[in-house]
XYZ file of C-alpha atoms in Angstrom:
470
model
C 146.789 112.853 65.539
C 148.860 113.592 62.497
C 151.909 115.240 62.606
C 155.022 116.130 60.469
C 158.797 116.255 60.963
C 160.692 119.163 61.439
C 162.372 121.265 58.924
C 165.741 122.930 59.941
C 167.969 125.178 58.626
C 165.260 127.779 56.858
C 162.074 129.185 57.739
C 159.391 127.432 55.976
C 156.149 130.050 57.373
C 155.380 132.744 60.041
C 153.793 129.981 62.231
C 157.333 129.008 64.000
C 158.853 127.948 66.935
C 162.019 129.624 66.095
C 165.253 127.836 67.730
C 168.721 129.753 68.058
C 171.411 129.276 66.771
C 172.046 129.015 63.903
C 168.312 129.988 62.630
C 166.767 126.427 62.513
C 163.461 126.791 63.106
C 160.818 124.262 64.174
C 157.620 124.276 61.834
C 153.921 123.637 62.227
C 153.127 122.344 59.500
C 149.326 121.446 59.865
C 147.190 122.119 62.633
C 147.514 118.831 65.275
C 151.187 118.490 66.714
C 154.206 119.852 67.039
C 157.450 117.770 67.113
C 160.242 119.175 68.811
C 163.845 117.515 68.805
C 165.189 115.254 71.644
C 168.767 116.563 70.693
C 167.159 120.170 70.814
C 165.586 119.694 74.354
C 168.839 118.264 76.024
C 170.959 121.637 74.548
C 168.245 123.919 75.521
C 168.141 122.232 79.186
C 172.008 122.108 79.268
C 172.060 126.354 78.373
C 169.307 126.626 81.142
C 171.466 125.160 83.541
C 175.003 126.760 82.712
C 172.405 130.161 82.395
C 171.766 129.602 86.157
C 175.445 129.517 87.320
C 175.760 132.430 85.546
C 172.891 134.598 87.403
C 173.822 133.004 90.209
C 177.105 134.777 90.283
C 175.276 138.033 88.662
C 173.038 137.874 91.602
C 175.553 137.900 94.330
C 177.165 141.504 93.457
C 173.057 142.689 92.904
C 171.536 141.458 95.955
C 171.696 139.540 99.030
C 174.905 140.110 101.301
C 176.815 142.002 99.605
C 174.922 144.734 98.828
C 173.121 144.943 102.458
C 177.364 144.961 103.591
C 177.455 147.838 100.761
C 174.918 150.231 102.056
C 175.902 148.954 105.945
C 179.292 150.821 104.811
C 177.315 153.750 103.781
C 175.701 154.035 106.952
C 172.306 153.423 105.676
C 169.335 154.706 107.999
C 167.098 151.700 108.880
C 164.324 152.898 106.609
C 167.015 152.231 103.652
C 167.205 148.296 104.628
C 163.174 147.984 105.113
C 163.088 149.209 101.106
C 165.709 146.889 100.712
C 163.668 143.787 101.376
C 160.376 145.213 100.331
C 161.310 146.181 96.736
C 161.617 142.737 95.613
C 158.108 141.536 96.783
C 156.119 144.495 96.009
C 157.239 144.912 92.107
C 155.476 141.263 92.026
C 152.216 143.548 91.532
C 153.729 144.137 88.197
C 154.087 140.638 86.896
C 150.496 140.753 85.088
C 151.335 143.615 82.673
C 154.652 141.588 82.310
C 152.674 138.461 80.725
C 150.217 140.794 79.213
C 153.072 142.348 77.108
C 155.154 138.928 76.513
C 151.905 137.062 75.136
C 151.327 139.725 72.497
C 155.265 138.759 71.361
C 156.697 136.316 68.906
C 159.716 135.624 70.953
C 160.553 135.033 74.152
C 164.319 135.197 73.561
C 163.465 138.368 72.234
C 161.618 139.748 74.714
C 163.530 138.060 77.521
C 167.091 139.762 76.159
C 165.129 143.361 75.712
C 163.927 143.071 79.255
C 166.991 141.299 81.339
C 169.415 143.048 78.890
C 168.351 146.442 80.310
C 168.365 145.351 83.907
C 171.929 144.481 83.647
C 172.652 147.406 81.804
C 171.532 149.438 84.409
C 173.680 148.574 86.915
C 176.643 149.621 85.159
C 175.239 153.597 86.166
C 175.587 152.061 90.002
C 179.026 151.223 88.802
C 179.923 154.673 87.965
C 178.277 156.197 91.183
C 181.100 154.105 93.108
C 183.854 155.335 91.195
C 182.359 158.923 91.449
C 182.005 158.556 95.180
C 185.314 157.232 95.284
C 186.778 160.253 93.866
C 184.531 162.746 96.084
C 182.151 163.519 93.477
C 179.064 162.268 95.042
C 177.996 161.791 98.825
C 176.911 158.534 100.848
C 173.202 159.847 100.763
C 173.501 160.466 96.753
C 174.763 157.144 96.082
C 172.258 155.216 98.786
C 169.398 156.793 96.549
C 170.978 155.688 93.281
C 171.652 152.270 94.471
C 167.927 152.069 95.735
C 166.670 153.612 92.406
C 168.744 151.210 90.384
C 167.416 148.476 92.603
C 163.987 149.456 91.965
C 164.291 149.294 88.123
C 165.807 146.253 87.681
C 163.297 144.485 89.809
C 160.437 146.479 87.870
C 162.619 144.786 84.868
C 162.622 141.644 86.172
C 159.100 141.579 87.184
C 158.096 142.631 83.499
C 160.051 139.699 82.079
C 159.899 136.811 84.710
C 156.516 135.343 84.071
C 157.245 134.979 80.532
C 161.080 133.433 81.484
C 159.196 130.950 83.499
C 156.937 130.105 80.985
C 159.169 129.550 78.167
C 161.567 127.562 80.905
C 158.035 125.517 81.329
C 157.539 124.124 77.338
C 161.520 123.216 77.490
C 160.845 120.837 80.229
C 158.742 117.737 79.587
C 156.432 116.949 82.565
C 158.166 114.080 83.986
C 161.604 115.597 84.107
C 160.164 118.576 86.061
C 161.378 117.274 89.574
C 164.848 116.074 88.617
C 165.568 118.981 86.026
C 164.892 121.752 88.918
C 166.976 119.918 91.040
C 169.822 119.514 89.214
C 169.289 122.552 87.967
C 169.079 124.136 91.704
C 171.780 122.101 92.775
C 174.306 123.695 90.323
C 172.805 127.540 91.469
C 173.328 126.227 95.204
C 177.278 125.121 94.577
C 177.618 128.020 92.909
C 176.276 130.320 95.692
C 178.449 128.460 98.331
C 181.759 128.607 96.946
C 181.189 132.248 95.098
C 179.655 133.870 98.283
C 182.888 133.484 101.044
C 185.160 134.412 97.748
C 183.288 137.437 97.239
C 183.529 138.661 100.683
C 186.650 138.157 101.031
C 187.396 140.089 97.943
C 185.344 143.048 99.734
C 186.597 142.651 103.046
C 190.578 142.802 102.133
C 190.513 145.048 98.561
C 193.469 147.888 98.916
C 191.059 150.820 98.127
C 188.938 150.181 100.961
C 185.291 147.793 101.047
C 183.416 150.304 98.929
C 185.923 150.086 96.041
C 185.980 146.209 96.708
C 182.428 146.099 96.680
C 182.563 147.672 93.024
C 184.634 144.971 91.656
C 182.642 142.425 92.978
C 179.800 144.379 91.152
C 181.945 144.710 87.629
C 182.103 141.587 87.613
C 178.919 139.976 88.511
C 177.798 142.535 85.742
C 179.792 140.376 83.068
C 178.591 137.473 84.346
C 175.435 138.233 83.843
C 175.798 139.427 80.171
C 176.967 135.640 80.170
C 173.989 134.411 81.286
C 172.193 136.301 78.617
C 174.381 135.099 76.100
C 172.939 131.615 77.179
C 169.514 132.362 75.972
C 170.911 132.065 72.366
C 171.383 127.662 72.876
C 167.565 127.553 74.209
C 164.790 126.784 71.964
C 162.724 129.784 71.265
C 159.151 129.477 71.768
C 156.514 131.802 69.991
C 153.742 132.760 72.938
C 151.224 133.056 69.660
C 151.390 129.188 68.987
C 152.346 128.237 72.732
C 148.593 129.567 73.313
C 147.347 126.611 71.138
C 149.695 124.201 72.559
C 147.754 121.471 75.339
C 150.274 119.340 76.826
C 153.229 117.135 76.592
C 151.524 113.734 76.310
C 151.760 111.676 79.815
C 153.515 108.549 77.638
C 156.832 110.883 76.424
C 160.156 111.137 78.014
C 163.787 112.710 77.035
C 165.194 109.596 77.516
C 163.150 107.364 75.830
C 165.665 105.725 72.826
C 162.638 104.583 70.767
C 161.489 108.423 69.667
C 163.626 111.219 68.295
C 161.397 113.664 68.631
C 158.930 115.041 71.739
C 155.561 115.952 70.528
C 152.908 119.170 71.600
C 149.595 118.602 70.812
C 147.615 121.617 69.656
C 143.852 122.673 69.707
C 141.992 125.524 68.182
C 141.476 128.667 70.696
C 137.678 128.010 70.064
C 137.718 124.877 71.945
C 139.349 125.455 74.952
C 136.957 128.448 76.954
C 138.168 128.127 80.167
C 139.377 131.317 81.854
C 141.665 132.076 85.590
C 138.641 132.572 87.343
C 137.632 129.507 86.196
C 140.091 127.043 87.013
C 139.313 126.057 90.350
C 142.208 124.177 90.658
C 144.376 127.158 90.021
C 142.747 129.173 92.342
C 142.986 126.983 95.217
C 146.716 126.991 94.705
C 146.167 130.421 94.448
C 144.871 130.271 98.083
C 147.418 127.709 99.184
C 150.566 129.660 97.899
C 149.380 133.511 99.447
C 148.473 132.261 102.543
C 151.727 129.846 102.734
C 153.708 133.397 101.986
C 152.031 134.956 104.151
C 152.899 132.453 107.192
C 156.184 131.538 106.202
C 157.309 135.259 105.699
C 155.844 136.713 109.404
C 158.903 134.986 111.334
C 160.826 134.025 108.449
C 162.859 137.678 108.428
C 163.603 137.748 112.277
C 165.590 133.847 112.463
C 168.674 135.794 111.849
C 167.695 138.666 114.407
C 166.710 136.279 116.754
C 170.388 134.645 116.619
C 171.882 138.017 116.555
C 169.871 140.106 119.212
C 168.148 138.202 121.791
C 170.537 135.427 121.822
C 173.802 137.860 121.651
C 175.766 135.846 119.007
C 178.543 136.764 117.274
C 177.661 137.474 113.444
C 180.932 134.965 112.278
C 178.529 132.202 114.305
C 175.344 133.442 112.334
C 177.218 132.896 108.988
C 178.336 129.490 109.850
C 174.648 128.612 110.149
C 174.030 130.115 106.894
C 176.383 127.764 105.217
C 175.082 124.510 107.152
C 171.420 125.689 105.648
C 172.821 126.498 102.066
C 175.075 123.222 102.133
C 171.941 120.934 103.335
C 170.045 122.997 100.725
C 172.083 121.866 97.961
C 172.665 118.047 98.944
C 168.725 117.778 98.807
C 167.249 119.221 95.791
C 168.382 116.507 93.894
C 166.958 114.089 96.239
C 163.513 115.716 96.225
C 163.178 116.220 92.504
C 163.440 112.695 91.910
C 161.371 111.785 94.394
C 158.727 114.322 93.160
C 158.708 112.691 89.891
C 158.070 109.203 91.550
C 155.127 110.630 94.164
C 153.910 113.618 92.996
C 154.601 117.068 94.150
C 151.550 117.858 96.012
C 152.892 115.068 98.617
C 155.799 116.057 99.248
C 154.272 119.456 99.708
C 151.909 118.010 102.346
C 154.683 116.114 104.548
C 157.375 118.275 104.553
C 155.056 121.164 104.917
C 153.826 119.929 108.255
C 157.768 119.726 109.626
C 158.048 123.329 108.433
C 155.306 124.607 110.178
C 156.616 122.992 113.258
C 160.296 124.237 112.740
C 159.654 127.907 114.214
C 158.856 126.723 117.386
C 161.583 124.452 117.922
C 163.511 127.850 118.041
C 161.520 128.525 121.284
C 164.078 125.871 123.066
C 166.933 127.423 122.047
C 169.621 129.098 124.639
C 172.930 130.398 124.672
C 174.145 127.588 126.550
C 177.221 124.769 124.571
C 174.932 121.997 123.625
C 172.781 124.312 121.609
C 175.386 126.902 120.224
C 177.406 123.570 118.961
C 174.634 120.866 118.162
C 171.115 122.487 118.216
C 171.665 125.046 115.796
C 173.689 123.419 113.368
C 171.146 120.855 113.316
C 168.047 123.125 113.074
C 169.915 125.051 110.294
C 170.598 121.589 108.327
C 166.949 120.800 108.760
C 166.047 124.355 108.047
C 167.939 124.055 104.195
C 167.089 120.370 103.495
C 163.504 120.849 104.164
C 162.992 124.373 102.247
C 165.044 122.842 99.136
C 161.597 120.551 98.806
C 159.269 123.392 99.745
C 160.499 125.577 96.857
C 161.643 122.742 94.134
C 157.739 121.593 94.467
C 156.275 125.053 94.696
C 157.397 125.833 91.272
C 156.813 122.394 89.833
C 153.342 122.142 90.983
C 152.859 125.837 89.660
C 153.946 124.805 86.112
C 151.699 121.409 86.484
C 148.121 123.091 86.540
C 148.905 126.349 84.636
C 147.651 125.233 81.092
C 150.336 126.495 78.251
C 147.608 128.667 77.094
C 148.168 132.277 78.415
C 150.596 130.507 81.252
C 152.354 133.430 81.710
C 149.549 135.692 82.791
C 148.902 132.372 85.320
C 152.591 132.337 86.684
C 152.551 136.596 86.915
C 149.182 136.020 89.318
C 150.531 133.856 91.136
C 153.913 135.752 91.917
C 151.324 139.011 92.566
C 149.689 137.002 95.445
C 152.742 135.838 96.884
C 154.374 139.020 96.553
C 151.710 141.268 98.232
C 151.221 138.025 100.905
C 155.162 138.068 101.502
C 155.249 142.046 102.355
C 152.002 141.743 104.628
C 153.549 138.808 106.530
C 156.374 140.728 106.690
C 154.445 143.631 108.105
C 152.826 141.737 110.454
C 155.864 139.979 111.994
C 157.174 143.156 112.475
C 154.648 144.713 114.008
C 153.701 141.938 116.449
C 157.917 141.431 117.043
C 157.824 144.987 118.691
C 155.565 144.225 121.492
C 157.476 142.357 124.053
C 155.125 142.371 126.466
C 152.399 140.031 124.318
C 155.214 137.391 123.498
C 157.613 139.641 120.997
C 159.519 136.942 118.365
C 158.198 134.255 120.589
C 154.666 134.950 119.694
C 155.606 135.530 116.072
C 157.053 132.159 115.800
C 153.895 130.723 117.600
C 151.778 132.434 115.090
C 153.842 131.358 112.014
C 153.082 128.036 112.852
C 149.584 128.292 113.087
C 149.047 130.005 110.214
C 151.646 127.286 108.304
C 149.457 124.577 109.299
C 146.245 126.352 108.059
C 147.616 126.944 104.919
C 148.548 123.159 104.099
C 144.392 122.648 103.941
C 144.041 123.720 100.186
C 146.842 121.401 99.559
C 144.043 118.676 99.749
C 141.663 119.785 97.225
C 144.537 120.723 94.418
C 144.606 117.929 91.586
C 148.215 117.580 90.026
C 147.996 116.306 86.285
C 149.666 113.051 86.124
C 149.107 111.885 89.511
């Protein structure tokens, strides 16, 4: 097909890919191809990956750790913790009016700053709850309700916008980068997490004015941090989700690195010609099926490793974090291993293989005792496994997700799938807990036992998905 250069510097029509800074814009100029900029693609991947170490950081004073430590010093009832964890999957549910919204845009910059802007925003009024409680103004019970209403919001927020992030992420991306892009990219949000996450702590742990004031820094300044990451958005190539919806494909033939072209080309179709809807695509809906029920398994025992370790096996929590770091450090030596590898093979593979050892990994917990060899080898060794072998499960989980969504609508395809795993992630979760409380049919030994199970079952679909390009 025919195609024509790009013009920078002004805008030539209202059909644009718009690219920031400083207002170059990339044009269609007739109806069969885009051309977008090898020199533009390696900034805008570049941004995406100093963006990550920057909500990396942002993350650590908004979730995980620190803030279970921060309501664990408010003496949070256990109900408090259980909204903890379920917030994050349930909002999922909202991820279809999120790509609803985004595809009637013109920017996702735009609509990606409006949406992640306020989240961050918001946590500055958690900010001021700490230095009111400080000062006696508010109680423990006032600001455990704020910090659980602020944590609701922001993941409404980031359920709104995240589809539409993770489409825009997928048009940056050529095809055959996918696997070593996410794992660089991972790799860098992985080092990030292990060297920020002991500072951070310590920070809280030995601040003057006590853990909750400590706790507040940490928060300040995950807050700038994540204005930072915002501020990265501005060196990514915008993408307009009117033309993206005429877009097809990044032809099978182009790479980044390829000397010979300057440019990486989109080819574009009508809307007429291309009918098919969600509930059509067969091949997105058995993903569909392979990713809820994989959720589903994966999250029943997944929750109570860490209880295990810490209640029926009586270890110290200092032990417990140790693991954490063998899992995060084996975590973060892999991804770039797999994503070049799932470039070479094909996701769906590695999916399939590795899949099989994590279905299997629960019940090698059943072995485990209290006793030297296990406390000092086992462990450490399950834990490696445990990171290594989830950096593949969730570097070709997204890739194969962005492989057979077509760029039309693709957002309203990523926000399903998040809904499914989402609602699949709290019922697992449900479940585990449920069964967990019964000691008398097995407890966490029959939870792990039916993880497993369930694991293996949901490989099956893996067989009948197609991945373009392989």
């Amino acid at each position: 097909m025919d195609s024509v250069p790009i013009e920078t510097a002004t805008s030539l029509n209202s059909e644009i890919l718009q690219i920031t800074p400083p207002e170059t814009t990339l044009t269609l100029a007739n109806q069969s191809s885009i051309r977008i900029p090898k020199d533009v693609i390696r900034t805008s991947l570049k941004a995406s990956t100093v963006d990550s170490v920057f909500a990396t950081v942002y993350s650590l004073g908004t979730g995980g750790i620190l803030l279970s430590n921060f309501l664990v010093e408010l003496d949070a009832s256990p109900i408090v913790f259980g909204m903890l964890s379920s917030i994050p999957m349930l909002v999922n549910l909202i991820q279809p009016l999120g790509a609803y919204l985004s595809e009637r845009t013109t920017s996702r910059c735009r609509y990606s700053m409006l949406i992640y802007g306020t989240a961050r925003f918001s946590w500055l009024i958690l900010l001021i709850g700490i230095i009111l409680f400080t000062k006696g103004s508010v109680d423990a019970q006032q600001l455990e309700i704020l910090t659980l209403s602020i944590l609701l919001i922001t993941n409404l927020l980031g359920g709104l916008g995240s589809a539409s992030w993770l489409s825009w992420l997928a048009m940056i991306v050529p095809r055959r980068l996918r696997g070593r892009y996410f794992g660089l990219r991972n790799s860098a949000a992985s080092l990030t997490n292990l060297i920020c996450v002991p500072l951070a702590g310590l920070l809280v742990s030995h601040w003057y004015g006590g853990t909750i004031q400590g706790y507040g820094v940490v928060l300040l300044i995950s807050i700038l941090f994540g204005f930072l990451s915002l501020g990265c958005q501005y060196f990514k190539i915008d993408v307009n989700p009117q033309l993206q919806n005429e877009v097809v494909q990044y032809p099978q033939n182009n790479k980044v690195s390829d000397t010979s072209a300057s440019t990486l080309h989109l080819t574009i179709i009508p809307p007429e010609t291309e009918s098919i809807t969600i509930w059509k695509n067969s091949n997105f809906l058995m993903f569909l099926v392979y990713f809820g029920l994989w959720m589903l398994a994966v999250n029943i025992s997944a929750p109570f490793f860490n209880f295990y370790l810490l209640d029926t096996l009586n270890l110290d929590v200092s032990w417990v974090t140790i693991y954490g770091s063998f899992l995060a450090a084996a975590n973060l030596l892999m991804l770039m291993l797999w994503g070049k590898l799932a470039d070479k093979i094909g996701n769906r593979r590695i999916l399939i293989y590795i899949g099989i050892l994590v279905a299997l990994t629960p019940l090698l917990w059943l072995g485990i005792g209290i006793n030297t060899l296990d406390i000092w080898l086992w462990l450490p060794l399950l834990h490696i496994l445990l990171g290594g072998t989830a950096a593949a499960i969730d570097l070709c989980n997204n890739n194969i997700q962005l492989g057979i969504a077509p760029l039309r609508n693709q957002s309203i395809y990523f926000a399903i799938a998040s809904a499914v795993a989402g609602v699949s992630g709290a019922v697992g979760t449900t479940i585990g807990s449920f069964i967990a409380q019964f000691t008398q049919y097995g407890g966490l030994l029959a939870v792990f036992v039916l993880s497993t199970a369930l694991r293996l079952l949901a490989l099956i679909p893996l067989f009948f998905i197609q991945e373009p390009g392989k």
